[in-house]
Coordinates of C-alpha atoms in Angstrom, one line a residue:
Chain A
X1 CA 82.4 147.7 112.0
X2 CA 80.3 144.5 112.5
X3 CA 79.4 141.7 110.5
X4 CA 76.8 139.2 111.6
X5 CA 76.5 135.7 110.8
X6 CA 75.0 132.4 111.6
X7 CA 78.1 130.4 111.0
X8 CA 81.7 131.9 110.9
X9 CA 84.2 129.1 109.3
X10 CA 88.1 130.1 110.5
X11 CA 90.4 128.4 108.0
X12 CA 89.8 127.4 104.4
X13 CA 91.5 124.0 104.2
X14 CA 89.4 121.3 102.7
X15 CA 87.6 121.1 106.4
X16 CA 87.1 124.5 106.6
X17 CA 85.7 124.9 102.7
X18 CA 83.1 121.4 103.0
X19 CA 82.1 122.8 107.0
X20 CA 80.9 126.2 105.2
X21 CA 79.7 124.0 102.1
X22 CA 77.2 121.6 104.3
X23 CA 76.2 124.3 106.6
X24 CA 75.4 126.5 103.4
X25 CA 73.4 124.0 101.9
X26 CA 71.9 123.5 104.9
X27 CA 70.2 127.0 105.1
X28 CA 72.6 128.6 106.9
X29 CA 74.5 132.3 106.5
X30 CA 77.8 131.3 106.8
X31 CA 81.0 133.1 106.3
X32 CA 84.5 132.0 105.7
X33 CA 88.1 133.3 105.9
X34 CA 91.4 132.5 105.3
X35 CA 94.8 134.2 106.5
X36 CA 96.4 133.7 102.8
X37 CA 96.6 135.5 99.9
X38 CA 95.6 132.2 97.8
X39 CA 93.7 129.3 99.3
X40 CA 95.9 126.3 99.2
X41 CA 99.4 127.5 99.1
X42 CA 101.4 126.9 100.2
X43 CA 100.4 123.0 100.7
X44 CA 102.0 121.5 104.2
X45 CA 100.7 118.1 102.9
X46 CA 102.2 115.2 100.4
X47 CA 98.3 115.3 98.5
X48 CA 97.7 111.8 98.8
X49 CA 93.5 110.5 99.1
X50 CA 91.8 107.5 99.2
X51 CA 89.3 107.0 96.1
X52 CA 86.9 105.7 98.5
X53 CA 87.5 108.4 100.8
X54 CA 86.1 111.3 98.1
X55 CA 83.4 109.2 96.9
X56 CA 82.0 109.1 100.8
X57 CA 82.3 112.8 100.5
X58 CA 80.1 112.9 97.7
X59 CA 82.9 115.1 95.7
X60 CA 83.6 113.2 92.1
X61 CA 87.3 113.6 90.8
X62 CA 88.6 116.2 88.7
X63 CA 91.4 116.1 86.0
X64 CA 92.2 119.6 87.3
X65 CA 92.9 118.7 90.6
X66 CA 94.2 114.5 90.6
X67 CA 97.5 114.7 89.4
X68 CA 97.9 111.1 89.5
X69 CA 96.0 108.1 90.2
X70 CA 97.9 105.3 92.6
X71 CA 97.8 101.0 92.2
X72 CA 100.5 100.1 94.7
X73 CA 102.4 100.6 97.6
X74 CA 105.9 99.7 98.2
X75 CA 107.3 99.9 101.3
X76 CA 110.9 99.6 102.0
X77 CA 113.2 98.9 104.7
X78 CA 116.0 100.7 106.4
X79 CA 118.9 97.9 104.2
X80 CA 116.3 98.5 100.6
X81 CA 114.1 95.2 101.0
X82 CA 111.3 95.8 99.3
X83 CA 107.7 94.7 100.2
X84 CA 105.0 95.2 97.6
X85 CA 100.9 95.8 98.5
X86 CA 98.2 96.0 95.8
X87 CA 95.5 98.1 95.9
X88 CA 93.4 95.6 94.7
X89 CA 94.0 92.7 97.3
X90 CA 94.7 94.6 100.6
X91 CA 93.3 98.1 101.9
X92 CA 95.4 101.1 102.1
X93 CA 94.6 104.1 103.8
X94 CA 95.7 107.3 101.9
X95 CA 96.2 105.7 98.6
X96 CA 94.0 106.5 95.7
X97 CA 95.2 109.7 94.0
X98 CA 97.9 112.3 94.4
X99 CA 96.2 115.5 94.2
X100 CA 97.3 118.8 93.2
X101 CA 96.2 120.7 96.4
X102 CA 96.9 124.3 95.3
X103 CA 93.9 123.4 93.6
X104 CA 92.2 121.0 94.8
X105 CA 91.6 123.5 98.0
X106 CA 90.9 126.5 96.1
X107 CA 87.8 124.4 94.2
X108 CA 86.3 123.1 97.6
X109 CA 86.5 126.9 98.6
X110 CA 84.6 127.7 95.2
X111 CA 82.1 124.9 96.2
X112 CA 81.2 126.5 99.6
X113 CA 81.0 129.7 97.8
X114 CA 78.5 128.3 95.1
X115 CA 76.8 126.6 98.1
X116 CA 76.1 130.3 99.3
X117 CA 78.7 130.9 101.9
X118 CA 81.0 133.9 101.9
X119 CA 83.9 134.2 101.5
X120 CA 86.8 136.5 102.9
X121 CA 91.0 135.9 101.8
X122 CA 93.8 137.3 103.7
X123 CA 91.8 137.9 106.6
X124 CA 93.5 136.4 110.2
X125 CA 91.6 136.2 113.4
X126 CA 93.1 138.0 115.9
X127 CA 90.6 136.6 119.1
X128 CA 87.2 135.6 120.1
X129 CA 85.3 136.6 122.8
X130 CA 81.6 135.0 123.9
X131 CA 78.9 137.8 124.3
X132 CA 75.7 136.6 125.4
X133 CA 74.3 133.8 123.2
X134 CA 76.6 134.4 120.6
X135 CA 80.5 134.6 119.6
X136 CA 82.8 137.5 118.5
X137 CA 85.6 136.9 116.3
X138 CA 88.2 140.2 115.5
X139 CA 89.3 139.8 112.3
X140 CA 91.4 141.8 110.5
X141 CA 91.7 142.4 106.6
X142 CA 94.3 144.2 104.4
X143 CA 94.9 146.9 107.3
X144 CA 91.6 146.9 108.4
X145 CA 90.1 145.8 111.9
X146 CA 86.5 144.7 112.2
X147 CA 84.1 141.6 114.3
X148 CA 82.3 139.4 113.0
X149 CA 79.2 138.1 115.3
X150 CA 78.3 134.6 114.5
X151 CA 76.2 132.2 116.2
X152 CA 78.7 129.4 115.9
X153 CA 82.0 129.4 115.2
X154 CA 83.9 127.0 113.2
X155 CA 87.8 126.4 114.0
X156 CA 89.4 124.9 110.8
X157 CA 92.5 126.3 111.5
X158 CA 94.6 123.7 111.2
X159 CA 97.8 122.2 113.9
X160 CA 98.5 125.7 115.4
X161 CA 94.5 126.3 115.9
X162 CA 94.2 129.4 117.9
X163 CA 90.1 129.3 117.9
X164 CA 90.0 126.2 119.6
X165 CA 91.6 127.4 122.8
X166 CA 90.5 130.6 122.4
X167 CA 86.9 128.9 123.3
X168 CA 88.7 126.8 125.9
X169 CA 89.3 123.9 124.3
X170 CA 92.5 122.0 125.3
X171 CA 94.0 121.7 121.4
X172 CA 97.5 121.8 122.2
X173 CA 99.8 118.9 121.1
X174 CA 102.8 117.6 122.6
X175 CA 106.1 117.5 120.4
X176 CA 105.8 113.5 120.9
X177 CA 102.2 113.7 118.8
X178 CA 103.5 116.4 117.0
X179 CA 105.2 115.2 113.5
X180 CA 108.0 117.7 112.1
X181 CA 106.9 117.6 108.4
X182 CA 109.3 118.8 105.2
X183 CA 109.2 118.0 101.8
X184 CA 110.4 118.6 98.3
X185 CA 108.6 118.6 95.4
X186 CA 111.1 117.2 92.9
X187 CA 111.7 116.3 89.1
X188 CA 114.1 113.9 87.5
X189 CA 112.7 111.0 90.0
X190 CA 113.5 108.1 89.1
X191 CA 110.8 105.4 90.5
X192 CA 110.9 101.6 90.0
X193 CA 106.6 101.8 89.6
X194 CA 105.2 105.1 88.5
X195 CA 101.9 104.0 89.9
X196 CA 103.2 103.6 93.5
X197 CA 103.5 105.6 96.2
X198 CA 107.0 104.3 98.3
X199 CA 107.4 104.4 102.0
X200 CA 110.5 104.0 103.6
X201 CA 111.2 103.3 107.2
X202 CA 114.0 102.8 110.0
X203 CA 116.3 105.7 111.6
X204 CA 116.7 108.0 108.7
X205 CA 113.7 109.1 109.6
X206 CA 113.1 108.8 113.3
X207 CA 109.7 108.1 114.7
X208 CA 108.2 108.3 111.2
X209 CA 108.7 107.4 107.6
X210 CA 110.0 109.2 104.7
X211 CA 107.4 109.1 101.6
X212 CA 107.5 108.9 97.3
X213 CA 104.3 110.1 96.3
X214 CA 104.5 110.2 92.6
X215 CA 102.3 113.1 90.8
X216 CA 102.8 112.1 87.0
X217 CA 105.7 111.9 85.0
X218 CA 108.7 112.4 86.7
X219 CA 107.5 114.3 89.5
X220 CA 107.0 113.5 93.2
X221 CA 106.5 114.4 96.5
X222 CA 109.8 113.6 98.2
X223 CA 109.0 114.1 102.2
X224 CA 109.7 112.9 105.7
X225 CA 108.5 113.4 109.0
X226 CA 110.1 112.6 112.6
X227 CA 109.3 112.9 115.8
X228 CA 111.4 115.6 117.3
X229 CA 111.4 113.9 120.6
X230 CA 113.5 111.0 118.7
X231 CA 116.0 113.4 117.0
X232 CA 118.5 116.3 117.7
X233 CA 118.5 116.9 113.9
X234 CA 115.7 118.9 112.0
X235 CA 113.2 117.1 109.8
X236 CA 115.2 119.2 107.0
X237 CA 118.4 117.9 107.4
X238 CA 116.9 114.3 107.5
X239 CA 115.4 114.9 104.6
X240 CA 118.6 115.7 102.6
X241 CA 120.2 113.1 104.0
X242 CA 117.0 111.0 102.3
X243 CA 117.4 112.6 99.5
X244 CA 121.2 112.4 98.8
X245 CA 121.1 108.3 100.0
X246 CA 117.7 107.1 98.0
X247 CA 118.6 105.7 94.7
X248 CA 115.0 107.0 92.9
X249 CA 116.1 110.4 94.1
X250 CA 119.9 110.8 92.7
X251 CA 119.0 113.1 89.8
X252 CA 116.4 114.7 91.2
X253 CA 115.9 118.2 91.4
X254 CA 113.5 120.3 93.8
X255 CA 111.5 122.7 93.0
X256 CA 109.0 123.7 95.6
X257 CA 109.2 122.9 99.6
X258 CA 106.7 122.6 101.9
X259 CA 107.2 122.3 105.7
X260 CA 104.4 122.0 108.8
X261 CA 103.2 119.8 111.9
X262 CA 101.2 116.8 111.5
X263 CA 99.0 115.5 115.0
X264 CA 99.3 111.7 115.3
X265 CA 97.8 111.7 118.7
X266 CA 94.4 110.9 117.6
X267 CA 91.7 113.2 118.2
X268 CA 91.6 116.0 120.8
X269 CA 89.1 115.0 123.5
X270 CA 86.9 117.3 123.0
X271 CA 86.2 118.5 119.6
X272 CA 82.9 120.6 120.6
X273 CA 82.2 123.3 123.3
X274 CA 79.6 126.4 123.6
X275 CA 79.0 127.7 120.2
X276 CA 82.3 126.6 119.1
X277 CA 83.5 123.5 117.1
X278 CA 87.0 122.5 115.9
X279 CA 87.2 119.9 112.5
X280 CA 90.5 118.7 110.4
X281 CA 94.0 119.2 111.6
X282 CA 92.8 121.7 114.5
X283 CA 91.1 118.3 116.0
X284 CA 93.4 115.9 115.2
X285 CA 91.4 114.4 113.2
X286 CA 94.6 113.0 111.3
X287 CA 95.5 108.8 111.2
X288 CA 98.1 108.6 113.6
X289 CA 99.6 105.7 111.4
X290 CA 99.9 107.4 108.1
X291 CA 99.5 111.1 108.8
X292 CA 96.9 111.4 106.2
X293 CA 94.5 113.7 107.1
X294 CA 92.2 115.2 103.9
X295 CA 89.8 112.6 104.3
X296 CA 88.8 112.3 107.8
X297 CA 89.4 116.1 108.0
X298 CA 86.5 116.4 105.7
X299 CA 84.8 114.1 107.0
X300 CA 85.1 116.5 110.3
X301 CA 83.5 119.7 108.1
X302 CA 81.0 117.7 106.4
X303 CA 79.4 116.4 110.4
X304 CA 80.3 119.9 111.5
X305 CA 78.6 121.7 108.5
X306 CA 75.3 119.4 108.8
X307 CA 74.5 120.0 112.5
X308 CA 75.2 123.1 112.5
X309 CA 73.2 123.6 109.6
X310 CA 70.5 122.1 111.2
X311 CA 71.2 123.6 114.5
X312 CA 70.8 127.3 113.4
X313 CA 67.5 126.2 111.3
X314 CA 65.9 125.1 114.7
X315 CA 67.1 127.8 116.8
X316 CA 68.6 124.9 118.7
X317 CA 72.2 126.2 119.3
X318 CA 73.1 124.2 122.5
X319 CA 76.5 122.6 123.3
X320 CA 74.8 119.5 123.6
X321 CA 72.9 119.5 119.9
X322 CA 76.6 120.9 118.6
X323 CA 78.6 117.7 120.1
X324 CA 76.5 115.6 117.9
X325 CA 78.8 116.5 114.8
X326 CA 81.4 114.9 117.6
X327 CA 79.4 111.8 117.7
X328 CA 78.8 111.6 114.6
X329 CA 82.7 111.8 113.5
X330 CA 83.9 108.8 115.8
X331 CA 80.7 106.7 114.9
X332 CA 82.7 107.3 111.3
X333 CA 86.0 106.0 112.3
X334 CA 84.8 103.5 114.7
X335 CA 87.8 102.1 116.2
X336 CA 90.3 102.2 113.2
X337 CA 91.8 105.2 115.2
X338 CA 93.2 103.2 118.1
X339 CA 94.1 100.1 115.6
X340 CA 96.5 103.0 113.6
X341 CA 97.7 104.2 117.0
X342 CA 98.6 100.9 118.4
X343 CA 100.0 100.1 115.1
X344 CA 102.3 103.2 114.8
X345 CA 103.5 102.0 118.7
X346 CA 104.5 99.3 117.1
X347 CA 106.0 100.0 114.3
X348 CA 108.3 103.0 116.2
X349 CA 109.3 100.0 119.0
X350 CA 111.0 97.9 116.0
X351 CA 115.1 98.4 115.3
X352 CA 116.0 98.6 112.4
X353 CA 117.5 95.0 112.2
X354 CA 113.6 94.3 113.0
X355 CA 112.2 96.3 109.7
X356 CA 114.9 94.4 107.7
X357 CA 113.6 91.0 109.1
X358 CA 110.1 91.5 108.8
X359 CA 110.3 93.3 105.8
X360 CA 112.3 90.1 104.2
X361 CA 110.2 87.7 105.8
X362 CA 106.9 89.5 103.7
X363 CA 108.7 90.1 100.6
X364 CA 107.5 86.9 98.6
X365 CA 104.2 86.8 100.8
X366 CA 100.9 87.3 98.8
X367 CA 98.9 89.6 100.5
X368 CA 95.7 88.1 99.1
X369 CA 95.1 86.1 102.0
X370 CA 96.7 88.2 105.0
X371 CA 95.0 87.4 108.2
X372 CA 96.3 87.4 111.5
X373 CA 97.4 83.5 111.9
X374 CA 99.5 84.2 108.9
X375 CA 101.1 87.5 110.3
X376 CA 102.0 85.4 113.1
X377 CA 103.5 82.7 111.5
X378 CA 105.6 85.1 109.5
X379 CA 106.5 86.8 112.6
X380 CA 107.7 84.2 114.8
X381 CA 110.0 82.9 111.5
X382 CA 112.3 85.8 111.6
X383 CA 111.7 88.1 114.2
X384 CA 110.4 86.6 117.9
X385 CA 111.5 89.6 119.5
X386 CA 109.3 91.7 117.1
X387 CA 106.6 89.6 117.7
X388 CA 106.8 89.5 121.4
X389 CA 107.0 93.5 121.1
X390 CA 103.4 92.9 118.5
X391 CA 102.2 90.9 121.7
X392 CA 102.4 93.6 124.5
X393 CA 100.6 96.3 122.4
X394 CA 97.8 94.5 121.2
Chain B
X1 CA 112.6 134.7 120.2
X2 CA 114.4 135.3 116.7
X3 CA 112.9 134.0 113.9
X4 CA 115.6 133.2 110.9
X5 CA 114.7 134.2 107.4
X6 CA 114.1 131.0 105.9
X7 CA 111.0 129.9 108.4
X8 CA 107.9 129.3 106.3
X9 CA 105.3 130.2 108.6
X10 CA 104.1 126.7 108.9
X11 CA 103.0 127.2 112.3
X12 CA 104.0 124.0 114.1
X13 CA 105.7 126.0 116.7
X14 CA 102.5 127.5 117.6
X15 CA 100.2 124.1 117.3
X16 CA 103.0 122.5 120.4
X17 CA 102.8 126.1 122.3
X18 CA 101.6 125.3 125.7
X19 CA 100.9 129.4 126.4
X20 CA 99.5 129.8 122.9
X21 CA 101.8 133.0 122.4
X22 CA 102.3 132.6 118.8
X23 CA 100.2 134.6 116.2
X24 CA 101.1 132.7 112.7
X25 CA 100.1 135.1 109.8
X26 CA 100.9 134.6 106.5
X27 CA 104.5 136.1 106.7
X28 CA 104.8 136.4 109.5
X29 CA 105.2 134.9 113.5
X30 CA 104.5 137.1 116.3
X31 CA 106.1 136.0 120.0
X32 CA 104.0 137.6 122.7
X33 CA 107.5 137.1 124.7
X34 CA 105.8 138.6 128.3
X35 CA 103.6 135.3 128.4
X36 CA 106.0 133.2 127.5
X37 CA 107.2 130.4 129.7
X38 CA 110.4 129.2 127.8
X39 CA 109.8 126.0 127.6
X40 CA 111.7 126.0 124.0
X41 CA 108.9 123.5 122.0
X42 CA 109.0 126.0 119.5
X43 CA 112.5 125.7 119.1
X44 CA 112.6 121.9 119.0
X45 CA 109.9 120.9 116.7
X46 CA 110.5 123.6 113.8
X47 CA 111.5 121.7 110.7
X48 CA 113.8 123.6 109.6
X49 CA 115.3 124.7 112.8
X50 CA 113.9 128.6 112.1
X51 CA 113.5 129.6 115.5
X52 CA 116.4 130.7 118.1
X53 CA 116.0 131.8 121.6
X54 CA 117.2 135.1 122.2
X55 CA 119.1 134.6 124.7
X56 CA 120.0 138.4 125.6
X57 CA 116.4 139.1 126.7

């Protein structure tokens, strides 16, 4: 059996769903499948998004999908100082809402669909081959084998992306840019804010953070990830360690878990080769600083959905009109990228006898005003050894 | 490679794979062990330490 279509979408994460959406809306035929039983779990993700993030997108928010809606940040070091940040004076990647991404996923699937595209569940692809002009994708569905022809193929299958190197791209990450991901989704937590989501950093979590997200009454989000390079122990085991140490977690009972990898490498080099495009976690298209990867995921399907839109409407399906949707994505993120790699460096170079320092040196700072002179200042006060660390990265 | 009951199926093992042997379906991981180099990243990154050389083969 054969299918034909202009646009085959692998993977129905929300940069799979808003690829097939945009390149729907833009006129093309465009099919889209997913290995699971039920788009969107189970999630590998702790559902935080900025506001300003969605509203780019275009997608306005739903009470069926925002569990929560976030104000602050605390951030906490390794011996419990506490830092504060407002949302409303300083930044903050990732912060915004706490999604419910069970559904959240399933109703930017439904929006491709409305958009036009098709849509096909528990269906895996088994391999791709390139025949003439065009690509083949085996699939195979409840038992049954078939290929689907498309004119370009879009990998959204997230960290262990198969289509990607099937078509030759080089979208294997390293253990060291590979995060080990686990998390509990618990009740009973007892948080100081509800309206805050809490990091926490040192060694009990080694070459990453452990997270609060808060999702509404007494639930959160209770995760961690490490770098397995930094540890013997499993990102599990770290995280009930967390659990069993962090006062807001004493009570607390889980009742869901959710494991996977998360790519803080930055983006693979090449996102973009004959017929073929990879968006979302399958391109790293993750910031390497927080993990967070919904948005500029997204953003990923909406450029890759667009030209490819457009691409198949001209008859124009060249590698080189394709790799604008790769322009296009780092003209989006500009340099914030490096800044979040350079700053994650940093932040895994400091001991934590550093975290406690800085951490107590920014505690009674205001943030309204932050600006490098002051970061200095602050620096050189209780840490010289951090700064001088600050000094050979940047 | 054995694969312990309480993996997920996250696929992390498969996104570090240098050989790409590792099919993730839903339930499911699938070793193609003839291509397979042993270089244990599976092994290492897998957060709940699922995944256990076999060391007979």
């Amino acid at each position: 059996m054969m299918i034909e279509t202009d646009v085959l979408v692998v993977g129905a994460g929300p940069a799979g769903s808003t690829a097939a959406k945009h390149a729907a809306f833009n006129g093309a035929d465009v099919i889209l499948i997913d290995k699971k039983s039920e788009i969107g779990a189970p999630k590998r993700c702790a559902e935080g998004v900025s506001k300003e993030g969605l509203k780019k997108l275009g997608i306005k928010p739903k009470s069926r999908w925002v569990t929560h809606e976030i104000e602050n940040v605390r951030l906490v070091s390794p011996n419990g100082t506490v830092v504060w940040l407002n949302q409303d004076k300083v930044k903050l990647p990732e912060a915004g809402y706490v999604l419910e991404r069970k559904v959240f996923d399933k109703h930017m699937a439904m929006d491709a669909a409305r958009a036009g595209a098709k849509i096909k569940i528990k269906t895996l692809a088994k391999g791709l081959k390139k025949e003439g002009d065009q690509i083949i994708v085996n699939a195979e569905s409840m038992g049954e084998s078939f290929d689907i022809r498309a004119k370009i193929v879009i990998g959204a299958d997230g960290p262990e992306s198969r289509v990607g190197r099937w078509a030759g791209l080089n979208t294997v990450f390293m253990p060291k840019h590979m995060e080990s991901g686990v998390q509990f989704e618990m009740v009973r937590v007892e948080l100081e804010d509800k309206n805050s989501l809490e990091f926490y950093f040192g060694s009990l979590a080694p070459g990453g953070y452990a997270w609060i997200f808060p999702k509404g009454d007494d639930i959160a989000n209770v995760g961690l990830g490490v770098l397995p390079t930094k540890t013997k122990k499993s990102a599990y085991q770290h995280l009930l360690e967390f659990v069993k140490s962090c006062p807001a977690t004493k009570n607390a009972q889980a009742v869901e878990i959710n494991v996977g990898g998360v790519p803080v490498g930055g983006p693979v080099r090449n996102m973009v080769t004959d017929n073929v495009m990879i968006v979302g976690d399958a391109a790293g298209q993750v910031n390497p600083l927080t993990g967070g990867g919904i948005i500029s995921g997204m953003t990923g399907g909406l450029f890759a959905g667009e030209v490819s839109g457009a691409a198949i409407s001209d008859n124009e399906i060249t590698k080189d009109r394709l790799a604008e949707y790769e322009k296009r994505w780092h003209e989006d993120r500009g340099d914030s990228f490096k800044k979040y790699l350079k700053a994650k460096d940093y932040l895994l170079s400091l001991s934590d006898e550093e975290l406690d320092s800085i951490a107590l040196a920014f505690k009674e700072t205001e943030f309204e005003n932050i600006n490098t002179g002051e970061l200095i200042k602050n620096l050189i006060k209780v840490s010289p050894k951090a700064l001088l660390k600050l000094g050979k990265l940047f | 490679m054995i694969v312990n009951e309480w993996c997920m199926y996250c696929g992390e093992c498969a996104g570090v794979c240098p050989q790409c042997v590792i099919e993730v379906c839903e339930t499911g991981l699938k070793f193609d062990e003839q291509t397979c180099e042993d270089c244990k990243f599976c092994v290492m990154v897998c957060p709940v330490g699922a995944l256990e050389k076999d060391e007979q083969k």
